[in-house]
Amino acid sequence: MYSIFDYGDMIVDRVRMEAYTQAVRQAVKPGAIVIDLGAGSGLFTLLACKFGAARVYAIEYNNAIQVAREMAAANGYADRITFIQELSTRVSLPERADVIISDLRGVLPLLEQHIPSLLDARERLLAPGGVLIPQRDTLWAALLSAPAHYERHFRPWQDDLFGLNTQACSRLLANAWRRVDITAEELLVEPQCWATLDYRTVREPNLTGELNWKIASPGTAHGLGLWFDATLADGVQFSNAPGNPKMIYGRAYFPWPQPVELAAGDEVVVRVQANLVDNDYIWSWNTRVFAAENSAKSKIDFQQSTFFSAPLSPQHLRKRADNFVPSLNDDGQITQVVLHKMSEKQALGDIARDLTQQFPQHFPTWPAALTRVGELSLLYSE
Amino acid sequence: MYSIFDYGDMIVDRVRMEAYTQAVRQAVKPGAIVIDLGAGSGLFTLLACKFGAARVYAIEYNNAIQVAREMAAANGYADRITFIQELSTRVSLPERADVIISDLRGVLPLLEQHIPSLLDARERLLAPGGVLIPQRDTLWAALLSAPAHYERHFRPWQDDLFGLNTQACSRLLANAWRRVDITAEELLVEPQCWATLDYRTVREPNLTGELNWKIASPGTAHGLGLWFDATLADGVQFSNAPGNPKMIYGRAYFPWPQPVELAAGDEVVVRVQANLVDNDYIWSWNTRVFAAENSAKSKIDFQQSTFFSAPLSPQHLRKRADNFVPSLNDDGQITQVVLHKMSEKQALGDIARDLTQQFPQHFPTWPAALTRVGELSLLYSE
C-alpha cells in the first residue's frame, strides 16, 4: 500500500508528471467522461477536470482516496467527480468512458494485477473508440558489466561470516531481481526490445521474449538490466533507458549467478519470461553463451527463476496441499463465529460482546474484541 | 515482511553484527539454552551454536526460517536447533532459556509488537537470572536546523502543481515522520535523552518524555531528530547518534509544520509520546516555544500526531462502528463456507471442488479454488 510519501515521490518525478499532463490534456475533450484507474491522491482526476471533463470516475482502493476527495473539494471540482473506493474489477459504471488514465506499473509494467485490471476496464468500462493512457509500453534489456550491482547483490552472504556456510542464501539471491540505478556505462551491448505491451490490444498478462547478442568487444558480464519506455499518447513518450534522467520507476537488475567473461564473437541468448501466478509475477531468465569457435555447444547455461527466490516452507506447503485435512486454530474459530453472526445481521458491537464471552483469553475487553470484529467487517462486509 | 535483501542489509551493517556477535559470545556459556526471537535467516542462532549453546529455539514467523534451517544443516548445527515457525507469543517451550537474543526494532525501538513480545518472552520463556540481548535502549532527540529534510518532506505538494490546491496533503505530511539521514551539522542543540527502555524491567509498550532546550545561538529550526543508542550487554554498545556511522536503523525526522526562527534565550519544550494502538504506534509531538522576554505565553504552539497522518475514510469508519449491521460480501461468503467445511474436517481439495460449484464466477477452475482454500488454510488451520 502506498503512503503519502510515495505519492509525493510520484509527483516530484517531473518527467512523468509532465508527460501525463500532456497526455491528459490531449485526450480529454470538453465534456469527456474519464476514469482515473488507481486514482491515488487524485492528481490526474483533478487535471482531467481542469481540462474540461464532464465527469471523472476516480477509482482507488486505498484510503488515499480521502485525500483526493478533500483536494477535489478544495479545487471546486467535487461535483464533477465520483469517488469509488473499490477494486476496479468490482466496479460497474452507468456510462462508458472516453478516456481511461492509469499508472499501475512498478519498476516494470508487469506488476501484480496491472494488466488484468486494464483488460477488464478496457472491455467493460471504455467506450468504443475510447482512449487509454498509457497507450503502449516497450520492454528493453541489455547485458551489464556492473561489478558494483553484482557485489551488492551477493556480497552480504559471501563475506566471511564468522566462518559460517551461507550457501542457502546465495542460491536464493541468484534467483531474485532487484531495483537498481543502471548507468549507460554499465551497458555491455546495445539494448534490445524484447516485448511490446500495447494496452489497446493486449489479451493476457504473460510475456515471453528472446534476446540475442553477438559480442563485439570483450568484457565481464554480471547479468541483465531491464527497463521500459512508455508511449502515453501519440507523440507523448518517456524512457527509463540508462543515461536518461532517473524516473520513479527505476531499472531492474537480473543477476547471473557468477560473472562471465565474454569474448568478441561470443553469442549470448537469453529467454525472458514473466508469468502472473496468483497475484505475483514469476520471472524466469535463461541464458546460454556460445563461443564463436564452437557454436554447437553452449559454454554457459544458466536457468534462473524467481520461483526459487522465496524460501519454501514445508509446513506451509503441507497446509496448502489438496489432501490436507485442516482443523481450525483459534483465529479460524474466532473468524468463523464472527462471519456467522455477520450473516445473521448482528451489529458489530453485539458480535464483539459475544467474543469477549466465548474467547475471554483473546479478548479481555470489549474494545479489543470490537477492533477484531471491525477488521473483519472491513474485509468481508458490504 | 522482510525479504532476503533486507536480511542482507542487516548483515552488511558491520557495527550491528559485531556488537551482536560480541554480546552473544559473552552471554552464551557452553551448554546454555538460547532463544533467538525473530530469528530471520538464523545468523544469531548459528552464532549461539558456535559459542557452545546446547539448544537454540529459533522462533520466526516468516518463511525466512527455511533459509535458517538450510544454513543450520550446512553448518552442522541442525541437531542443536529447534525451529518454530510461529509468533513467539503463541509458543510454549519445554524449558526456560538462559539467553534471549532479539532485534525487533525499526528506526526506533518502538515498533509494532516489539515490546509486548519481549515482555511476554521475558515472563514466560526466560529462566530466573537469564540474560536479555539487548539489555537496554536509550531514546534521544534534538532540534534540527535542516532545510533539506523539511523541503523534501513538504515540497512535492508545495510546488506549483498546475495551479491546484493541495493543502490536504500538507496537513497529512505535517503529522507524519520519516526515516532520514541526519548529520551532526544539522543539530541545533545538544541532544537530550527522553526515555530509557530497560528490557529487564520495562512493563508496558507506551513511552512519554519531555524535552527542554534553552537556545544558546540563534537559528532556524525545522523539527526534531530522534534516534536510539543500544546497550546489548554489559560493555557492548552502539549508537545511532548523528555523526556516527550510519547503521541499518537510521534516524527519524519529526517535522514542524513550518520553520521557526529561534532566538538566543528562547526556550523550547517538546512533549513526545508513543502509544501502541492495535499493531501500530501513534506518535505525538507537541511543541511550545517561549521567548526569553515573555516566558508566560508561548509564541509557538504545535500539536502534531501521526493519528492525523493517515487519511480516514468515512466509509471504512462506518464499517467498523459498533452499531454497523453488516451483510457479507462475496469474499465473506466464500470465507464462511471454507471455514465451515474446515471445521467439518474436509480435505482442502474437496472444499475447493465445492467452491467451484457454489461460486463458479469466482472460481472457474479447481486450481483457482484450491489457491484460495490454501491461503485460508495457512491463516486459519493448525
PDB file of C-alpha atoms in Angstrom, chain A residues 4-5 7-9 11-12 14 17-18 21 41 43 46-47 50 61-67 69-71 74-75 77 85 90 152-153 155-157 159-169 171-173 176-178 278 309 311-316 318-333 335-336 339-340 342-343 345-351 366 370-371 373-382, chain B residues 4-5 7-9 11-12 14 17-18 21 41 43 46-47 50 61-67 69-71 74-75 77 85 90 152-153 155-157 159-169 171-173 176-178 278 309 311-316 318-333 335-336 339-340 342-343 345-351 366 370-371 373-382:
ATOM      1  CA  ILE A   4       1.657   9.814   1.382  1.00  0.00           C
ATOM      2  CA  PHE A   5       5.440   9.858   0.820  1.00  0.00           C
ATOM      3  CA  TYR A   7       2.535   9.810  -3.778  1.00  0.00           C
ATOM      4  CA  GLY A   8       4.873  12.730  -3.140  1.00  0.00           C
ATOM      5  CA  ASP A   9       7.721  10.907  -4.890  1.00  0.00           C
ATOM      6  CA  ILE A  11       4.713  13.972  -8.169  1.00  0.00           C
ATOM      7  CA  VAL A  12       8.332  15.036  -7.748  1.00  0.00           C
ATOM      8  CA  ARG A  14       8.622  15.850 -13.257  1.00  0.00           C
ATOM      9  CA  MET A  17       4.050  14.354 -14.361  1.00  0.00           C
ATOM     10  CA  GLU A  18       4.653  16.447 -17.441  1.00  0.00           C
ATOM     11  CA  THR A  21      -0.295  16.126 -18.014  1.00  0.00           C
ATOM     12  CA  SER A  41      -4.220  11.074  -4.264  1.00  0.00           C
ATOM     13  CA  LEU A  43      -3.922  14.391  -9.235  1.00  0.00           C
ATOM     14  CA  LEU A  46      -8.037  16.999 -10.902  1.00  0.00           C
ATOM     15  CA  LEU A  47      -6.148  17.525 -14.152  1.00  0.00           C
ATOM     16  CA  LYS A  50      -9.170  21.190 -15.272  1.00  0.00           C
ATOM     17  CA  TYR A  61      -8.956   1.023  -3.216  1.00  0.00           C
ATOM     18  CA  ASN A  62      -6.524   2.744  -0.851  1.00  0.00           C
ATOM     19  CA  ASN A  63      -7.592   5.287   1.788  1.00  0.00           C
ATOM     20  CA  ALA A  64      -5.634   7.857  -0.229  1.00  0.00           C
ATOM     21  CA  ILE A  65      -8.951   8.397  -1.972  1.00  0.00           C
ATOM     22  CA  GLN A  66      -9.899  10.501   1.034  1.00  0.00           C
ATOM     23  CA  VAL A  67      -7.077  12.935   0.199  1.00  0.00           C
ATOM     24  CA  ARG A  69     -11.846  13.856  -2.040  1.00  0.00           C
ATOM     25  CA  GLU A  70     -10.543  16.748   0.040  1.00  0.00           C
ATOM     26  CA  MET A  71      -8.430  18.112  -2.776  1.00  0.00           C
ATOM     27  CA  ALA A  74     -10.678  22.481  -2.253  1.00  0.00           C
ATOM     28  CA  ASN A  75     -10.322  22.946  -6.007  1.00  0.00           C
ATOM     29  CA  TYR A  77     -14.282  20.044  -8.734  1.00  0.00           C
ATOM     30  CA  GLN A  85     -13.198   3.162  -3.046  1.00  0.00           C
ATOM     31  CA  ARG A  90     -15.650  -4.994  -8.927  1.00  0.00           C
ATOM     32  CA  ARG A 152      25.883  -5.514  -3.642  1.00  0.00           C
ATOM     33  CA  HIS A 153      23.528  -8.320  -4.605  1.00  0.00           C
ATOM     34  CA  ARG A 155      28.231  -9.813  -1.093  1.00  0.00           C
ATOM     35  CA  PRO A 156      26.396  -9.757   2.234  1.00  0.00           C
ATOM     36  CA  TRP A 157      26.377 -13.550   2.187  1.00  0.00           C
ATOM     37  CA  ASP A 159      31.897 -12.083   3.079  1.00  0.00           C
ATOM     38  CA  ASP A 160      33.447 -14.177   5.762  1.00  0.00           C
ATOM     39  CA  LEU A 161      30.517 -14.504   8.115  1.00  0.00           C
ATOM     40  CA  PHE A 162      32.418 -15.818  11.105  1.00  0.00           C
ATOM     41  CA  GLY A 163      33.324 -18.930   9.153  1.00  0.00           C
ATOM     42  CA  LEU A 164      29.681 -19.871   8.576  1.00  0.00           C
ATOM     43  CA  ASN A 165      28.423 -21.530   5.395  1.00  0.00           C
ATOM     44  CA  THR A 166      25.705 -19.328   3.880  1.00  0.00           C
ATOM     45  CA  GLN A 167      25.221 -21.040   0.507  1.00  0.00           C
ATOM     46  CA  ALA A 168      21.473 -21.312   1.013  1.00  0.00           C
ATOM     47  CA  CYS A 169      21.190 -17.541   0.799  1.00  0.00           C
ATOM     48  CA  ARG A 171      21.099 -19.679  -4.090  1.00  0.00           C
ATOM     49  CA  LEU A 172      18.012 -17.623  -3.263  1.00  0.00           C
ATOM     50  CA  LEU A 173      19.723 -14.408  -4.323  1.00  0.00           C
ATOM     51  CA  ALA A 176      15.946 -12.722  -7.273  1.00  0.00           C
ATOM     52  CA  TRP A 177      15.993  -9.440  -9.181  1.00  0.00           C
ATOM     53  CA  ARG A 178      16.108  -6.002  -7.658  1.00  0.00           C
ATOM     54  CA  ASP A 278      -1.968 -15.662  -8.269  1.00  0.00           C
ATOM     55  CA  SER A 309      13.985 -16.905  -4.731  1.00  0.00           C
ATOM     56  CA  PRO A 311      12.190 -19.873   0.767  1.00  0.00           C
ATOM     57  CA  LEU A 312       9.510 -22.544   0.631  1.00  0.00           C
ATOM     58  CA  SER A 313       8.378 -23.755   3.979  1.00  0.00           C
ATOM     59  CA  PRO A 314       7.392 -27.459   4.029  1.00  0.00           C
ATOM     60  CA  GLN A 315       4.999 -26.651   6.859  1.00  0.00           C
ATOM     61  CA  HIS A 316       3.259 -24.083   4.666  1.00  0.00           C
ATOM     62  CA  ARG A 318       1.615 -29.075   3.663  1.00  0.00           C
ATOM     63  CA  LYS A 319      -1.112 -26.702   4.827  1.00  0.00           C
ATOM     64  CA  ARG A 320      -1.933 -25.845   1.203  1.00  0.00           C
ATOM     65  CA  ALA A 321      -1.980 -29.398  -0.174  1.00  0.00           C
ATOM     66  CA  ASP A 322      -5.252 -30.718  -1.588  1.00  0.00           C
ATOM     67  CA  ASN A 323      -5.200 -33.761   0.706  1.00  0.00           C
ATOM     68  CA  PHE A 324      -4.583 -31.712   3.855  1.00  0.00           C
ATOM     69  CA  VAL A 325      -7.378 -32.064   6.404  1.00  0.00           C
ATOM     70  CA  PRO A 326      -7.308 -28.914   8.492  1.00  0.00           C
ATOM     71  CA  SER A 327      -8.604 -28.175  11.931  1.00  0.00           C
ATOM     72  CA  LEU A 328      -9.283 -24.573  12.821  1.00  0.00           C
ATOM     73  CA  ASN A 329      -6.824 -22.688  15.001  1.00  0.00           C
ATOM     74  CA  ASP A 330      -8.059 -20.008  17.410  1.00  0.00           C
ATOM     75  CA  ASP A 331      -8.053 -17.301  14.742  1.00  0.00           C
ATOM     76  CA  GLY A 332     -10.047 -19.592  12.483  1.00  0.00           C
ATOM     77  CA  GLN A 333     -12.627 -20.271  15.178  1.00  0.00           C
ATOM     78  CA  THR A 335     -13.364 -15.653  12.337  1.00  0.00           C
ATOM     79  CA  GLN A 336     -15.925 -18.401  11.845  1.00  0.00           C
ATOM     80  CA  LEU A 339     -18.766 -14.364   9.945  1.00  0.00           C
ATOM     81  CA  HIS A 340     -21.670 -16.471  11.143  1.00  0.00           C
ATOM     82  CA  MET A 342     -22.435 -11.134  10.466  1.00  0.00           C
ATOM     83  CA  SER A 343     -24.504 -13.329   8.166  1.00  0.00           C
ATOM     84  CA  LYS A 345     -27.201  -9.405  10.645  1.00  0.00           C
ATOM     85  CA  GLN A 346     -25.981  -8.736  14.152  1.00  0.00           C
ATOM     86  CA  ALA A 347     -24.433  -5.344  14.882  1.00  0.00           C
ATOM     87  CA  LEU A 348     -20.653  -5.289  15.336  1.00  0.00           C
ATOM     88  CA  GLY A 349     -20.917  -4.205  18.975  1.00  0.00           C
ATOM     89  CA  ASP A 350     -23.092  -7.220  19.805  1.00  0.00           C
ATOM     90  CA  ILE A 351     -20.740  -9.575  17.989  1.00  0.00           C
ATOM     91  CA  TRP A 366     -14.965  -5.218  24.603  1.00  0.00           C
ATOM     92  CA  LEU A 370     -14.556  -4.660  18.562  1.00  0.00           C
ATOM     93  CA  THR A 371     -11.188  -3.953  16.938  1.00  0.00           C
ATOM     94  CA  VAL A 373     -14.678  -7.506  14.514  1.00  0.00           C
ATOM     95  CA  GLY A 374     -14.141  -4.162  12.768  1.00  0.00           C
ATOM     96  CA  GLU A 375     -11.150  -5.519  10.849  1.00  0.00           C
ATOM     97  CA  LEU A 376     -13.194  -8.491   9.647  1.00  0.00           C
ATOM     98  CA  SER A 377     -16.088  -6.203   8.751  1.00  0.00           C
ATOM     99  CA  LEU A 378     -13.771  -4.089   6.585  1.00  0.00           C
ATOM    100  CA  LEU A 379     -12.705  -7.182   4.684  1.00  0.00           C
ATOM    101  CA  TYR A 380     -15.914  -9.105   4.484  1.00  0.00           C
ATOM    102  CA  SER A 381     -18.927  -6.785   4.655  1.00  0.00           C
ATOM    103  CA  GLU A 382     -20.705  -4.711   2.060  1.00  0.00           C
TER     104      GLU A 382
ATOM    105  CA  ILE B   4      16.245 -11.757   1.513  1.00  0.00           C
ATOM    106  CA  PHE B   5      17.628  -8.314   0.590  1.00  0.00           C
ATOM    107  CA  TYR B   7      18.418  -9.683   5.787  1.00  0.00           C
ATOM    108  CA  GLY B   8      21.455  -8.980   3.622  1.00  0.00           C
ATOM    109  CA  ASP B   9      21.354  -5.295   4.590  1.00  0.00           C
ATOM    110  CA  ILE B  11      24.360  -8.366   7.865  1.00  0.00           C
ATOM    111  CA  VAL B  12      26.228  -5.726   5.875  1.00  0.00           C
ATOM    112  CA  ARG B  14      29.069  -4.422  10.491  1.00  0.00           C
ATOM    113  CA  MET B  17      26.795  -7.563  13.544  1.00  0.00           C
ATOM    114  CA  GLU B  18      29.959  -7.122  15.551  1.00  0.00           C
ATOM    115  CA  THR B  21      28.393 -11.199  17.972  1.00  0.00           C
ATOM    116  CA  SER B  41      17.686 -16.020   8.386  1.00  0.00           C
ATOM    117  CA  LEU B  43      22.529 -15.878  11.890  1.00  0.00           C
ATOM    118  CA  LEU B  46      24.211 -20.141  14.254  1.00  0.00           C
ATOM    119  CA  LEU B  47      26.444 -17.873  16.337  1.00  0.00           C
ATOM    120  CA  LYS B  50      29.169 -21.734  17.538  1.00  0.00           C
ATOM    121  CA  TYR B  61       7.040 -16.374  11.717  1.00  0.00           C
ATOM    122  CA  ASN B  62       8.412 -15.536   8.278  1.00  0.00           C
ATOM    123  CA  ASN B  63       9.349 -18.169   5.674  1.00  0.00           C
ATOM    124  CA  ALA B  64      12.943 -16.973   6.107  1.00  0.00           C
ATOM    125  CA  ILE B  65      13.065 -19.676   8.765  1.00  0.00           C
ATOM    126  CA  GLN B  66      13.527 -22.114   5.903  1.00  0.00           C
ATOM    127  CA  VAL B  67      16.813 -20.415   4.987  1.00  0.00           C
ATOM    128  CA  ARG B  69      17.027 -24.418   8.520  1.00  0.00           C
ATOM    129  CA  GLU B  70      19.184 -24.970   5.454  1.00  0.00           C
ATOM    130  CA  MET B  71      22.061 -22.956   6.850  1.00  0.00           C
ATOM    131  CA  ALA B  74      25.029 -26.837   6.117  1.00  0.00           C
ATOM    132  CA  ASN B  75      26.935 -25.771   9.227  1.00  0.00           C
ATOM    133  CA  TYR B  77      24.212 -27.396  13.861  1.00  0.00           C
ATOM    134  CA  GLN B  85       7.589 -21.014  12.593  1.00  0.00           C
ATOM    135  CA  ARG B  90       1.855 -18.386  20.802  1.00  0.00           C
ATOM    136  CA  ARG B 152      11.954  17.038   0.863  1.00  0.00           C
ATOM    137  CA  HIS B 153       9.145  16.352   3.300  1.00  0.00           C
ATOM    138  CA  ARG B 155       7.931  20.209  -1.202  1.00  0.00           C
ATOM    139  CA  PRO B 156       6.205  17.742  -3.520  1.00  0.00           C
ATOM    140  CA  TRP B 157       2.875  19.261  -2.528  1.00  0.00           C
ATOM    141  CA  ASP B 159       5.474  23.316  -5.734  1.00  0.00           C
ATOM    142  CA  ASP B 160       3.100  24.850  -8.189  1.00  0.00           C
ATOM    143  CA  LEU B 161       1.078  21.806  -9.154  1.00  0.00           C
ATOM    144  CA  PHE B 162      -0.611  23.259 -12.204  1.00  0.00           C
ATOM    145  CA  GLY B 163      -2.357  25.805 -10.021  1.00  0.00           C
ATOM    146  CA  LEU B 164      -4.068  23.131  -7.917  1.00  0.00           C
ATOM    147  CA  ASN B 165      -4.730  23.499  -4.193  1.00  0.00           C
ATOM    148  CA  THR B 166      -3.044  20.605  -2.364  1.00  0.00           C
ATOM    149  CA  GLN B 167      -3.448  21.722   1.261  1.00  0.00           C
ATOM    150  CA  ALA B 168      -4.993  18.404   2.262  1.00  0.00           C
ATOM    151  CA  CYS B 169      -1.681  16.682   1.625  1.00  0.00           C
ATOM    152  CA  ARG B 171      -1.777  18.692   6.567  1.00  0.00           C
ATOM    153  CA  LEU B 172      -1.201  14.930   6.454  1.00  0.00           C
ATOM    154  CA  LEU B 173       2.530  15.404   5.976  1.00  0.00           C
ATOM    155  CA  ALA B 176       3.977  12.135   9.587  1.00  0.00           C
ATOM    156  CA  TRP B 177       7.581  11.316  10.462  1.00  0.00           C
ATOM    157  CA  ARG B 178      10.076   9.643   8.201  1.00  0.00           C
ATOM    158  CA  ASP B 278      -3.639  -2.190  17.830  1.00  0.00           C
ATOM    159  CA  SER B 309      -1.238  11.475   9.083  1.00  0.00           C
ATOM    160  CA  PRO B 311      -6.426   9.714   5.579  1.00  0.00           C
ATOM    161  CA  LEU B 312      -9.513   8.436   7.365  1.00  0.00           C
ATOM    162  CA  SER B 313     -12.157   7.062   5.103  1.00  0.00           C
ATOM    163  CA  PRO B 314     -15.724   7.656   6.363  1.00  0.00           C
ATOM    164  CA  GLN B 315     -16.766   4.509   4.510  1.00  0.00           C
ATOM    165  CA  HIS B 316     -14.202   2.485   6.459  1.00  0.00           C
ATOM    166  CA  ARG B 318     -18.715   3.292   9.227  1.00  0.00           C
ATOM    167  CA  LYS B 319     -17.865  -0.359   8.594  1.00  0.00           C
ATOM    168  CA  ARG B 320     -16.015  -0.524  11.928  1.00  0.00           C
ATOM    169  CA  ALA B 321     -18.650   1.208  14.061  1.00  0.00           C
ATOM    170  CA  ASP B 322     -20.268  -0.790  16.864  1.00  0.00           C
ATOM    171  CA  ASN B 323     -23.781  -0.093  15.552  1.00  0.00           C
ATOM    172  CA  PHE B 324     -22.946  -1.154  11.990  1.00  0.00           C
ATOM    173  CA  VAL B 325     -25.040  -4.107  10.821  1.00  0.00           C
ATOM    174  CA  PRO B 326     -23.007  -5.852   8.139  1.00  0.00           C
ATOM    175  CA  SER B 327     -24.009  -8.140   5.352  1.00  0.00           C
ATOM    176  CA  LEU B 328     -21.378 -10.421   3.902  1.00  0.00           C
ATOM    177  CA  ASN B 329     -19.785  -9.563   0.579  1.00  0.00           C
ATOM    178  CA  ASP B 330     -18.691 -12.335  -1.797  1.00  0.00           C
ATOM    179  CA  ASP B 331     -15.326 -12.758  -0.084  1.00  0.00           C
ATOM    180  CA  GLY B 332     -17.113 -13.025   3.246  1.00  0.00           C
ATOM    181  CA  GLN B 333     -19.470 -15.691   1.961  1.00  0.00           C
ATOM    182  CA  THR B 335     -14.582 -17.498   3.624  1.00  0.00           C
ATOM    183  CA  GLN B 336     -17.591 -18.521   5.691  1.00  0.00           C
ATOM    184  CA  LEU B 339     -14.196 -22.176   7.438  1.00  0.00           C
ATOM    185  CA  HIS B 340     -17.362 -24.176   7.955  1.00  0.00           C
ATOM    186  CA  MET B 342     -12.649 -26.844   7.515  1.00  0.00           C
ATOM    187  CA  SER B 343     -14.355 -27.201  10.886  1.00  0.00           C
ATOM    188  CA  LYS B 345     -12.618 -31.779   8.689  1.00  0.00           C
ATOM    189  CA  GLN B 346     -12.957 -31.854   4.926  1.00  0.00           C
ATOM    190  CA  ALA B 347      -9.782 -32.045   2.853  1.00  0.00           C
ATOM    191  CA  LEU B 348      -8.768 -28.855   1.044  1.00  0.00           C
ATOM    192  CA  GLY B 349      -9.231 -30.435  -2.389  1.00  0.00           C
ATOM    193  CA  ASP B 350     -12.839 -31.331  -1.581  1.00  0.00           C
ATOM    194  CA  ILE B 351     -13.537 -27.861  -0.232  1.00  0.00           C
ATOM    195  CA  TRP B 366     -10.396 -26.194  -9.370  1.00  0.00           C
ATOM    196  CA  LEU B 370      -7.563 -24.552  -4.249  1.00  0.00           C
ATOM    197  CA  THR B 371      -5.335 -21.474  -4.212  1.00  0.00           C
ATOM    198  CA  VAL B 373      -8.620 -22.502   0.130  1.00  0.00           C
ATOM    199  CA  GLY B 374      -4.875 -22.939   0.662  1.00  0.00           C
ATOM    200  CA  GLU B 375      -4.467 -19.282   1.627  1.00  0.00           C
ATOM    201  CA  LEU B 376      -7.253 -19.578   4.184  1.00  0.00           C
ATOM    202  CA  SER B 377      -5.782 -22.822   5.486  1.00  0.00           C
ATOM    203  CA  LEU B 378      -2.431 -21.103   6.046  1.00  0.00           C
ATOM    204  CA  LEU B 379      -4.129 -18.440   8.122  1.00  0.00           C
ATOM    205  CA  TYR B 380      -6.716 -20.441   9.959  1.00  0.00           C
ATOM    206  CA  SER B 381      -5.632 -24.069  10.349  1.00  0.00           C
ATOM    207  CA  GLU B 382      -3.384 -25.803  12.828  1.00  0.00           C
TER     208      GLU B 382
END
